[in-house]
GROMACS .gro file of C-alpha atoms in nm:
model
  428
    1MET     CA    1  -0.039  -2.374  -2.124
    2ASN     CA    2  -0.078  -2.692  -1.916
    3VAL     CA    3  -0.335  -2.616  -1.656
    4GLU     CA    4  -0.272  -2.978  -1.502
    5ASN     CA    5   0.086  -2.843  -1.424
    6LEU     CA    6  -0.045  -2.577  -1.262
    7ARG     CA    7  -0.287  -2.763  -1.052
    8ARG     CA    8  -0.019  -2.984  -0.958
    9ALA     CA    9   0.198  -2.684  -0.851
   10ALA     CA   10  -0.097  -2.550  -0.643
   11HIS     CA   11  -0.061  -2.494  -0.247
   12SER     CA   12  -0.392  -2.482  -0.052
   13ALA     CA   13  -0.426  -2.121   0.112
   14LYS     CA   14  -0.519  -2.291   0.429
   15ASN     CA   15  -0.156  -2.352   0.491
   16TYR     CA   16   0.135  -2.088   0.429
   17ASP     CA   17   0.426  -2.292   0.534
   18ALA     CA   18   0.574  -2.352   0.160
   19LEU     CA   19   0.516  -1.961   0.131
   20LEU     CA   20   0.705  -1.897   0.462
   21ASP     CA   21   0.987  -2.138   0.357
   22MET     CA   22   1.035  -1.973   0.022
   23ILE     CA   23   1.049  -1.619   0.220
   24GLY     CA   24   1.333  -1.762   0.422
   25ASP     CA   25   1.542  -1.470   0.572
   26ALA     CA   26   1.419  -1.198   0.369
   27THR     CA   27   1.451  -0.851   0.493
   28VAL     CA   28   1.137  -0.729   0.286
   29VAL     CA   29   0.824  -0.904   0.161
   30CYS     CA   30   0.570  -0.732  -0.072
   31LEU     CA   31   0.187  -0.831  -0.003
   32GLY     CA   32  -0.002  -0.669  -0.291
   33GLU     CA   33  -0.404  -0.687  -0.361
   34ALA     CA   34  -0.563  -0.668  -0.678
   35SER     CA   35  -0.834  -0.413  -0.536
   36HIS     CA   36  -0.827  -0.171  -0.247
   37GLY     CA   37  -1.174  -0.323  -0.110
   38THR     CA   38  -1.161  -0.709  -0.119
   39HIS     CA   39  -1.193  -0.846   0.232
   40GLU     CA   40  -1.014  -1.181   0.148
   41PHE     CA   41  -0.688  -0.960   0.049
   42TYR     CA   42  -0.677  -0.794   0.370
   43ARG     CA   43  -0.751  -1.089   0.586
   44GLU     CA   44  -0.489  -1.280   0.434
   45ARG     CA   45  -0.209  -1.018   0.430
   46ALA     CA   46  -0.280  -0.982   0.816
   47ASN     CA   47  -0.264  -1.354   0.859
   48ILE     CA   48   0.062  -1.385   0.664
   49THR     CA   49   0.185  -1.086   0.868
   50LYS     CA   50   0.116  -1.189   1.167
   51ARG     CA   51   0.315  -1.542   1.106
   52LEU     CA   52   0.614  -1.306   0.960
   53ILE     CA   53   0.610  -1.139   1.277
   54ASP     CA   54   0.581  -1.399   1.538
   55GLU     CA   55   0.817  -1.633   1.338
   56LYS     CA   56   1.063  -1.457   1.154
   57GLY     CA   57   1.103  -1.131   1.344
   58PHE     CA   58   0.950  -0.872   1.080
   59ASN     CA   59   0.941  -0.575   1.295
   60ALA     CA   60   0.756  -0.302   1.089
   61VAL     CA   61   0.439  -0.311   0.887
   62ALA     CA   62   0.426  -0.030   0.598
   63VAL     CA   63   0.125   0.035   0.439
   64GLU     CA   64   0.021   0.256   0.120
   65ALA     CA   65  -0.103   0.521   0.344
   66ASP     CA   66  -0.014   0.862   0.452
   67TRP     CA   67   0.299   0.882   0.726
   68PRO     CA   68   0.114   1.099   0.983
   69ASP     CA   69  -0.209   0.900   1.001
   70ALA     CA   70  -0.025   0.579   1.008
   71PHE     CA   71   0.207   0.679   1.267
   72ARG     CA   72  -0.099   0.736   1.479
   73VAL     CA   73  -0.147   0.403   1.466
   74ASN     CA   74   0.207   0.314   1.517
   75ARG     CA   75   0.215   0.490   1.883
   76TYR     CA   76  -0.116   0.299   1.965
   77VAL     CA   77   0.020  -0.057   1.886
   78ARG     CA   78   0.339   0.019   2.057
   79GLY     CA   79   0.151   0.164   2.366
   80THR     CA   80   0.304   0.512   2.336
   81GLY     CA   81  -0.004   0.709   2.208
   82ASP     CA   82  -0.315   0.861   2.393
   83ASP     CA   83  -0.568   0.688   2.209
   84GLN     CA   84  -0.788   0.430   2.399
   85ASP     CA   85  -0.851   0.157   2.134
   86ALA     CA   86  -0.808   0.042   1.745
   87THR     CA   87  -1.097   0.240   1.647
   88ASP     CA   88  -0.973   0.588   1.772
   89ALA     CA   89  -0.628   0.504   1.642
   90LEU     CA   90  -0.756   0.454   1.276
   91ALA     CA   91  -0.935   0.825   1.336
   92GLY     CA   92  -0.667   0.965   1.119
   93PHE     CA   93  -0.791   0.799   0.806
   94LYS     CA   94  -1.173   0.938   0.882
   95THR     CA   95  -1.156   1.235   0.694
   96ARG     CA   96  -0.965   1.177   0.350
   97PHE     CA   97  -1.091   0.964   0.056
   98PRO     CA   98  -1.068   0.674   0.045
   99THR     CA   99  -1.172   0.619   0.417
  100TRP     CA  100  -1.261   0.254   0.391
  101MET     CA  101  -0.919   0.146   0.244
  102TRP     CA  102  -0.756   0.165   0.629
  103ARG     CA  103  -1.081   0.207   0.804
  104ASN     CA  104  -1.225  -0.151   0.730
  105ALA     CA  105  -1.337  -0.427   0.967
  106ASP     CA  106  -1.010  -0.630   0.863
  107VAL     CA  107  -0.746  -0.360   0.947
  108LEU     CA  108  -0.923  -0.281   1.277
  109ASP     CA  109  -0.871  -0.628   1.377
  110PHE     CA  110  -0.520  -0.660   1.249
  111VAL     CA  111  -0.425  -0.349   1.479
  112GLY     CA  112  -0.600  -0.495   1.768
  113TRP     CA  113  -0.413  -0.788   1.723
  114LEU     CA  114  -0.070  -0.609   1.699
  115ARG     CA  115  -0.127  -0.401   2.021
  116SER     CA  116  -0.203  -0.733   2.186
  117TYR     CA  117   0.103  -0.891   2.058
  118ASN     CA  118   0.351  -0.619   2.129
  119ASP     CA  119   0.191  -0.572   2.510
  120ALA     CA  120   0.329  -0.910   2.583
  121ARG     CA  121   0.667  -0.798   2.461
  122GLU     CA  122   0.999  -0.600   2.559
  123GLU     CA  123   1.001  -0.250   2.365
  124SER     CA  124   1.270  -0.388   2.158
  125GLN     CA  125   1.082  -0.677   2.030
  126ARG     CA  126   0.747  -0.456   1.941
  127ALA     CA  127   0.652  -0.426   1.577
  128GLY     CA  128   0.541  -0.093   1.457
  129PHE     CA  129   0.281   0.042   1.155
  130TYR     CA  130   0.410   0.292   0.930
  131GLY     CA  131   0.268   0.487   0.617
  132ILE     CA  132   0.472   0.505   0.286
  133ASP     CA  133   0.245   0.730   0.076
  134LEU     CA  134   0.293   1.119   0.006
  135TYR     CA  135  -0.046   1.275   0.002
  136SER     CA  136  -0.027   1.436   0.338
  137LEU     CA  137   0.189   1.737   0.260
  138PHE     CA  138  -0.013   1.972   0.506
  139SER     CA  139  -0.056   1.724   0.758
  140SER     CA  140   0.309   1.650   0.734
  141ILE     CA  141   0.425   2.035   0.760
  142GLU     CA  142   0.232   2.057   1.080
  143ALA     CA  143   0.394   1.735   1.224
  144VAL     CA  144   0.742   1.905   1.155
  145ILE     CA  145   0.671   2.212   1.318
  146GLY     CA  146   0.479   2.046   1.611
  147TYR     CA  147   0.763   1.847   1.692
  148LEU     CA  148   1.040   2.153   1.652
  149GLU     CA  149   0.804   2.350   1.903
  150GLN     CA  150   0.862   2.074   2.168
  151VAL     CA  151   1.240   2.061   2.120
  152ASP     CA  152   1.356   2.370   1.962
  153PRO     CA  153   1.125   2.672   1.947
  154ALA     CA  154   1.365   2.868   1.734
  155ALA     CA  155   1.402   2.614   1.475
  156ALA     CA  156   1.048   2.562   1.480
  157LYS     CA  157   1.000   2.927   1.368
  158ARG     CA  158   1.268   2.867   1.081
  159ALA     CA  159   1.042   2.578   0.969
  160ARG     CA  160   0.720   2.775   1.005
  161GLU     CA  161   0.883   3.078   0.781
  162ARG     CA  162   1.002   2.804   0.483
  163TYR     CA  163   0.664   2.640   0.485
  164SER     CA  164   0.485   2.976   0.476
  165CYS     CA  165   0.561   2.938   0.092
  166PHE     CA  166   0.240   2.712   0.066
  167ASP     CA  167  -0.003   2.960   0.277
  168HIS     CA  168  -0.142   3.105  -0.035
  169PHE     CA  169  -0.288   2.750  -0.127
  170GLY     CA  170  -0.505   2.676   0.203
  171GLN     CA  171  -0.487   2.285   0.200
  172GLU     CA  172  -0.507   2.212  -0.175
  173ALA     CA  173  -0.210   2.098  -0.251
  174GLN     CA  174  -0.303   2.021  -0.607
  175ASN     CA  175  -0.369   2.409  -0.637
  176TYR     CA  176  -0.015   2.482  -0.528
  177GLY     CA  177   0.119   2.214  -0.795
  178TYR     CA  178  -0.065   2.387  -1.068
  179ALA     CA  179   0.048   2.738  -0.985
  180ALA     CA  180   0.426   2.641  -0.951
  181ALA     CA  181   0.401   2.407  -1.261
  182PHE     CA  182   0.300   2.692  -1.476
  183GLY     CA  183   0.464   2.987  -1.323
  184ALA     CA  184   0.181   3.144  -1.161
  185ALA     CA  185   0.364   3.085  -0.831
  186GLU     CA  186   0.701   3.042  -0.706
  187SER     CA  187   0.810   2.707  -0.627
  188CYS     CA  188   0.864   2.591  -0.292
  189GLU     CA  189   1.137   2.355  -0.365
  190GLU     CA  190   1.436   2.537  -0.193
  191GLU     CA  191   1.258   2.614   0.094
  192VAL     CA  192   1.127   2.241   0.175
  193VAL     CA  193   1.498   2.104   0.094
  194LYS     CA  194   1.641   2.363   0.346
  195GLN     CA  195   1.403   2.225   0.600
  196LEU     CA  196   1.487   1.857   0.553
  197THR     CA  197   1.867   1.928   0.541
  198GLU     CA  198   1.814   2.099   0.863
  199LEU     CA  199   1.636   1.796   1.024
  200THR     CA  200   1.867   1.551   0.897
  201ARG     CA  201   2.169   1.683   1.021
  202GLN     CA  202   2.073   1.610   1.365
  203PRO     CA  203   2.228   1.268   1.515
  204ALA     CA  204   1.998   0.982   1.467
  205GLY     CA  205   1.786   0.901   1.771
  206SER     CA  206   1.459   0.874   1.882
  207GLU     CA  207   1.171   0.773   1.708
  208GLU     CA  208   1.024   1.128   1.780
  209LEU     CA  209   1.304   1.259   1.574
  210PHE     CA  210   1.235   0.971   1.311
  211ASP     CA  211   0.891   1.091   1.283
  212ALA     CA  212   0.968   1.456   1.214
  213GLU     CA  213   1.257   1.340   0.955
  214GLN     CA  214   0.975   1.129   0.765
  215ASN     CA  215   0.732   1.404   0.764
  216ALA     CA  216   1.001   1.651   0.630
  217ARG     CA  217   1.119   1.407   0.370
  218LEU     CA  218   0.754   1.367   0.246
  219VAL     CA  219   0.693   1.735   0.228
  220ALA     CA  220   0.998   1.779   0.004
  221ASN     CA  221   0.901   1.479  -0.215
  222ALA     CA  222   0.534   1.583  -0.217
  223GLU     CA  223   0.617   1.915  -0.339
  224GLU     CA  224   0.823   1.783  -0.611
  225TYR     CA  225   0.521   1.544  -0.678
  226TYR     CA  226   0.254   1.782  -0.693
  227ARG     CA  227   0.465   1.986  -0.942
  228SER     CA  228   0.486   1.674  -1.168
  229MET     CA  229   0.121   1.611  -1.139
  230PHE     CA  230   0.090   1.871  -1.460
  231GLY     CA  231   0.375   1.712  -1.663
  232GLY     CA  232   0.283   1.369  -1.725
  233ARG     CA  233   0.136   1.036  -1.564
  234VAL     CA  234   0.486   0.879  -1.560
  235SER     CA  235   0.672   1.147  -1.383
  236SER     CA  236   0.445   1.140  -1.110
  237TRP     CA  237   0.382   0.782  -1.061
  238ASN     CA  238   0.784   0.741  -1.063
  239LEU     CA  239   0.819   0.987  -0.796
  240ARG     CA  240   0.559   0.867  -0.564
  241ASP     CA  241   0.677   0.501  -0.580
  242ARG     CA  242   1.016   0.641  -0.520
  243HIS     CA  243   0.905   0.790  -0.228
  244MET     CA  244   0.764   0.490  -0.122
  245ALA     CA  245   1.078   0.291  -0.176
  246GLU     CA  246   1.296   0.535   0.000
  247THR     CA  247   1.048   0.547   0.316
  248VAL     CA  248   1.101   0.147   0.337
  249GLU     CA  249   1.471   0.178   0.325
  250ALA     CA  250   1.465   0.458   0.576
  251LEU     CA  251   1.258   0.217   0.819
  252VAL     CA  252   1.520  -0.033   0.738
  253SER     CA  253   1.803   0.178   0.859
  254PHE     CA  254   1.638   0.287   1.180
  255LEU     CA  255   1.520  -0.005   1.294
  256GLY     CA  256   1.845  -0.159   1.260
  257ARG     CA  257   2.050   0.138   1.390
  258ASN     CA  258   2.143  -0.070   1.722
  259GLY     CA  259   2.236  -0.411   1.513
  260GLY     CA  260   1.908  -0.526   1.594
  261PRO     CA  261   1.651  -0.684   1.313
  262ALA     CA  262   1.511  -0.462   1.054
  263LYS     CA  263   1.251  -0.657   0.846
  264VAL     CA  264   0.949  -0.485   0.681
  265VAL     CA  265   0.621  -0.612   0.556
  266ILE     CA  266   0.466  -0.389   0.281
  267TRP     CA  267   0.101  -0.365   0.212
  268ALA     CA  268   0.048  -0.201  -0.104
  269HIS     CA  269  -0.180  -0.278  -0.440
  270ASN     CA  270  -0.030  -0.517  -0.690
  271SER     CA  271   0.053  -0.241  -0.938
  272HIS     CA  272   0.276  -0.114  -0.670
  273LEU     CA  273   0.434  -0.411  -0.577
  274GLY     CA  274   0.492  -0.637  -0.864
  275ASP     CA  275   0.794  -0.551  -1.078
  276ALA     CA  276   0.689  -0.316  -1.320
  277ARG     CA  277   0.984  -0.421  -1.527
  278PHE     CA  278   0.746  -0.745  -1.634
  279THR     CA  279   0.438  -0.520  -1.703
  280GLU     CA  280   0.293  -0.297  -1.964
  281MET     CA  281   0.358  -0.015  -1.709
  282GLY     CA  282   0.717  -0.074  -1.729
  283GLU     CA  283   0.722  -0.076  -2.125
  284GLN     CA  284   0.566   0.279  -2.070
  285GLY     CA  285   0.858   0.408  -1.851
  286GLU     CA  286   0.707   0.347  -1.540
  287LEU     CA  287   0.903   0.187  -1.217
  288ASN     CA  288   0.730   0.069  -0.896
  289VAL     CA  289   0.811  -0.021  -0.523
  290GLY     CA  290   0.844  -0.398  -0.640
  291GLN     CA  291   1.146  -0.326  -0.896
  292LEU     CA  292   1.298  -0.107  -0.677
  293MET     CA  293   1.305  -0.361  -0.382
  294ARG     CA  294   1.425  -0.628  -0.589
  295GLU     CA  295   1.701  -0.401  -0.738
  296ARG     CA  296   1.814  -0.274  -0.342
  297TYR     CA  297   1.774  -0.620  -0.176
  298GLY     CA  298   1.779  -0.883  -0.441
  299GLU     CA  299   1.658  -1.209  -0.301
  300ARG     CA  300   1.596  -1.059   0.008
  301ALA     CA  301   1.300  -0.908  -0.115
  302VAL     CA  302   1.001  -1.112  -0.181
  303LEU     CA  303   0.727  -1.011  -0.411
  304ILE     CA  304   0.365  -1.147  -0.344
  305GLY     CA  305   0.067  -1.073  -0.536
  306PHE     CA  306  -0.317  -1.166  -0.488
  307SER     CA  307  -0.616  -1.234  -0.750
  308THR     CA  308  -0.945  -1.288  -0.779
  309TYR     CA  309  -1.178  -1.403  -1.052
  310THR     CA  310  -1.526  -1.259  -0.933
  311GLY     CA  311  -1.746  -1.160  -0.634
  312THR     CA  312  -1.792  -0.810  -0.488
  313VAL     CA  313  -1.554  -0.505  -0.408
  314THR     CA  314  -1.571  -0.169  -0.217
  315ALA     CA  315  -1.496   0.099  -0.464
  316ALA     CA  316  -1.631   0.440  -0.595
  317ASP     CA  317  -1.777   0.551  -0.900
  318ASP     CA  318  -1.503   0.850  -0.929
  319TRP     CA  319  -1.264   1.030  -0.707
  320ASP     CA  320  -1.439   1.157  -0.373
  321SER     CA  321  -1.755   0.950  -0.449
  322PRO     CA  322  -1.921   0.734  -0.189
  323ALA     CA  323  -1.811   0.398  -0.093
  324GLN     CA  324  -2.027   0.123  -0.262
  325ARG     CA  325  -2.027  -0.268  -0.262
  326LYS     CA  326  -2.000  -0.326  -0.624
  327ARG     CA  327  -2.018  -0.648  -0.819
  328VAL     CA  328  -1.690  -0.779  -0.965
  329ARG     CA  329  -1.735  -0.917  -1.321
  330PRO     CA  330  -1.573  -1.254  -1.402
  331GLY     CA  331  -1.206  -1.228  -1.546
  332LEU     CA  332  -1.192  -1.153  -1.904
  333ARG     CA  333  -1.139  -1.449  -2.136
  334GLY     CA  334  -0.771  -1.521  -2.156
  335SER     CA  335  -0.684  -1.313  -1.877
  336TYR     CA  336  -0.469  -1.464  -1.538
  337GLU     CA  337  -0.796  -1.409  -1.414
  338GLU     CA  338  -0.935  -1.682  -1.606
  339VAL     CA  339  -0.629  -1.914  -1.608
  340LEU     CA  340  -0.616  -1.912  -1.210
  341HIS     CA  341  -1.016  -1.970  -1.203
  342GLU     CA  342  -0.972  -2.292  -1.441
  343VAL     CA  343  -0.669  -2.422  -1.201
  344SER     CA  344  -0.931  -2.412  -0.881
  345THR     CA  345  -1.202  -2.237  -0.721
  346THR     CA  346  -1.049  -2.344  -0.392
  347PRO     CA  347  -0.818  -2.073  -0.221
  348TYR     CA  348  -0.450  -2.178  -0.354
  349TYR     CA  349  -0.140  -2.013  -0.402
  350LEU     CA  350   0.140  -2.061  -0.645
  351LEU     CA  351   0.526  -2.046  -0.593
  352PHE     CA  352   0.710  -1.906  -0.916
  353ARG     CA  353   1.081  -1.859  -0.733
  354GLY     CA  354   1.267  -2.198  -0.732
  355HIS     CA  355   0.970  -2.370  -0.874
  356GLY     CA  356   0.980  -2.420  -1.249
  357ALA     CA  357   0.627  -2.566  -1.337
  358ALA     CA  358   0.440  -2.280  -1.250
  359SER     CA  359   0.702  -2.024  -1.314
  360GLU     CA  360   0.730  -2.177  -1.675
  361GLU     CA  361   0.341  -2.210  -1.755
  362LEU     CA  362   0.280  -1.848  -1.630
  363ALA     CA  363   0.555  -1.675  -1.804
  364GLU     CA  364   0.401  -1.537  -2.118
  365PRO     CA  365   0.232  -1.187  -2.159
  366ARG     CA  366  -0.162  -1.184  -2.054
  367LEU     CA  367  -0.404  -0.973  -1.947
  368GLN     CA  368  -0.432  -0.882  -1.582
  369ARG     CA  369  -0.676  -0.715  -1.380
  370ALA     CA  370  -0.628  -0.396  -1.105
  371ILE     CA  371  -0.903  -0.254  -0.935
  372GLY     CA  372  -0.807   0.057  -0.730
  373VAL     CA  373  -1.021   0.288  -0.526
  374ILE     CA  374  -1.271   0.332  -0.822
  375TYR     CA  375  -1.425   0.047  -1.034
  376ARG     CA  376  -1.580   0.118  -1.356
  377PRO     CA  377  -1.716  -0.250  -1.492
  378ASP     CA  378  -1.852  -0.070  -1.778
  379THR     CA  379  -1.517   0.010  -1.923
  380GLU     CA  380  -1.337  -0.248  -1.759
  381ARG     CA  381  -1.095  -0.373  -2.046
  382GLN     CA  382  -0.976  -0.041  -2.077
  383SER     CA  383  -1.014   0.098  -1.740
  384HIS     CA  384  -0.872  -0.194  -1.512
  385TYR     CA  385  -0.670  -0.454  -1.746
  386PHE     CA  386  -0.287  -0.429  -1.860
  387HIS     CA  387  -0.063  -0.698  -1.970
  388ALA     CA  388   0.217  -0.822  -1.747
  389ARG     CA  389   0.405  -1.183  -1.710
  390VAL     CA  390   0.287  -1.263  -1.377
  391ALA     CA  391   0.572  -1.535  -1.312
  392ARG     CA  392   0.838  -1.275  -1.333
  393GLN     CA  393   0.621  -0.993  -1.166
  394PHE     CA  394   0.571  -1.181  -0.839
  395ASP     CA  395   0.776  -1.467  -0.668
  396ALA     CA  396   0.433  -1.609  -0.578
  397ILE     CA  397   0.032  -1.534  -0.628
  398ILE     CA  398  -0.235  -1.608  -0.409
  399HIS     CA  399  -0.576  -1.665  -0.594
  400PHE     CA  400  -0.925  -1.649  -0.412
  401ASP     CA  401  -1.166  -1.755  -0.688
  402GLU     CA  402  -1.482  -1.557  -0.565
  403THR     CA  403  -1.433  -1.278  -0.276
  404ARG     CA  404  -1.651  -1.029  -0.104
  405ALA     CA  405  -1.613  -0.656  -0.032
  406VAL     CA  406  -1.415  -0.536   0.248
  407GLU     CA  407  -1.639  -0.373   0.505
  408PRO     CA  408  -1.604  -0.018   0.598
  409LEU     CA  409  -1.619   0.113   0.934
  410GLU     CA  410  -1.848   0.365   0.820
  411ARG     CA  411  -2.119   0.244   0.599
  412GLY     CA  412  -2.314   0.530   0.421
  413GLY     CA  413  -2.627   0.460   0.226
  414HIS     CA  414  -2.443   0.372  -0.099
  415TRP     CA  415  -2.277   0.072   0.084
  416ARG     CA  416  -2.527  -0.236   0.079
  417SER     CA  417  -2.487  -0.448   0.362
  418GLU     CA  418  -2.677  -0.726   0.156
  419GLU     CA  419  -2.529  -0.829  -0.192
  420PRO     CA  420  -2.707  -0.718  -0.474
  421PRO     CA  421  -2.864  -0.948  -0.699
  422GLU     CA  422  -2.691  -1.035  -1.042
  423THR     CA  423  -2.913  -0.852  -1.258
  424TYR     CA  424  -2.869  -0.521  -1.013
  425PRO     CA  425  -2.900  -0.242  -1.131
  426SER     CA  426  -3.036  -0.278  -1.497
  427GLY     CA  427  -3.269  -0.547  -1.410
  428ILE     CA  428  -3.199  -0.746  -1.723
   0.00000   0.00000   0.00000
């Protein structure tokens, strides 16, 4: 590998003109992140998205979040909700782990910007904010019934009867999945499919109906997902990413229903948005949103990854544990993180699509780091690295050599406002 070739190919991250030129007239732009808790990733995704909305007519931001919580934000930014400010609009993300993933200072700033942008434009020119994940089974059930109670009480009664299949499990979707998977309870599959079918038979129309349809689709897919959780990681991962891709395609269809523009920016982790066929994940049978977008939209799908070498990150020790400000170890020797660090410590990006030098230099398999909502530096190689071919996985990658933790709106005692010293916590 020739680092000088990469240095000559690098573009300063102070100017995204070359990146926007490569994006061209794309329908879908995927903006990843190498962690769920890095300020620079959130900030720069927002900066790029602002340009895509303002200069290229993108009219939807689809994020790795639950549909009902994100749709509350959508109502706010489009001026149709009851929330008075952006902080209130993000309140749906307040109760479910990881709260910092969407309730953080960078998302707050972007939501405020999007509301101001939309306020200055006609309704048809406004951009929305949507969730593509599927963890909100019970919230989505409530949303479907709530919509039907307003427009068709008899249909609401039928929906309530169908969804009563879940009543024995309270709000614990995993308990339902376990019981259904091992024959301790009847599957709700038939009932949720009936409800989805009934809703989607109605003529396409208002955003309220679209919201209800998406919630019903989420319930159907989440029911299958929770059953699959006990049958192996590959099956449940694939179901989740297929749902995300289906939601994006539904957005494109809805937004373009009257012949207008339908362009979507996706915010999710690199592991969801980099084409799985060029990673260790794909070799194990996993697919992802990035792969599905390329298969569906071809050259009109652009996949952009993010990378860091070291710094701090907001993450937890375990699921449902408090958010902490953790130090990110320098990239492992031979990893893409180390290679990108050697190219430059100043923020920059490399274009792979249509740019031979960078693409050829970074086509070979190397280790790549992925930090989710949990970060375990003591087992980093096993917990956070996998092999990938980054120049095939993405159409471009943006590298910030030293990054800092995203700031949660609620900072618990475990999240320190000041960076811990290099020797913390061992003192060595």
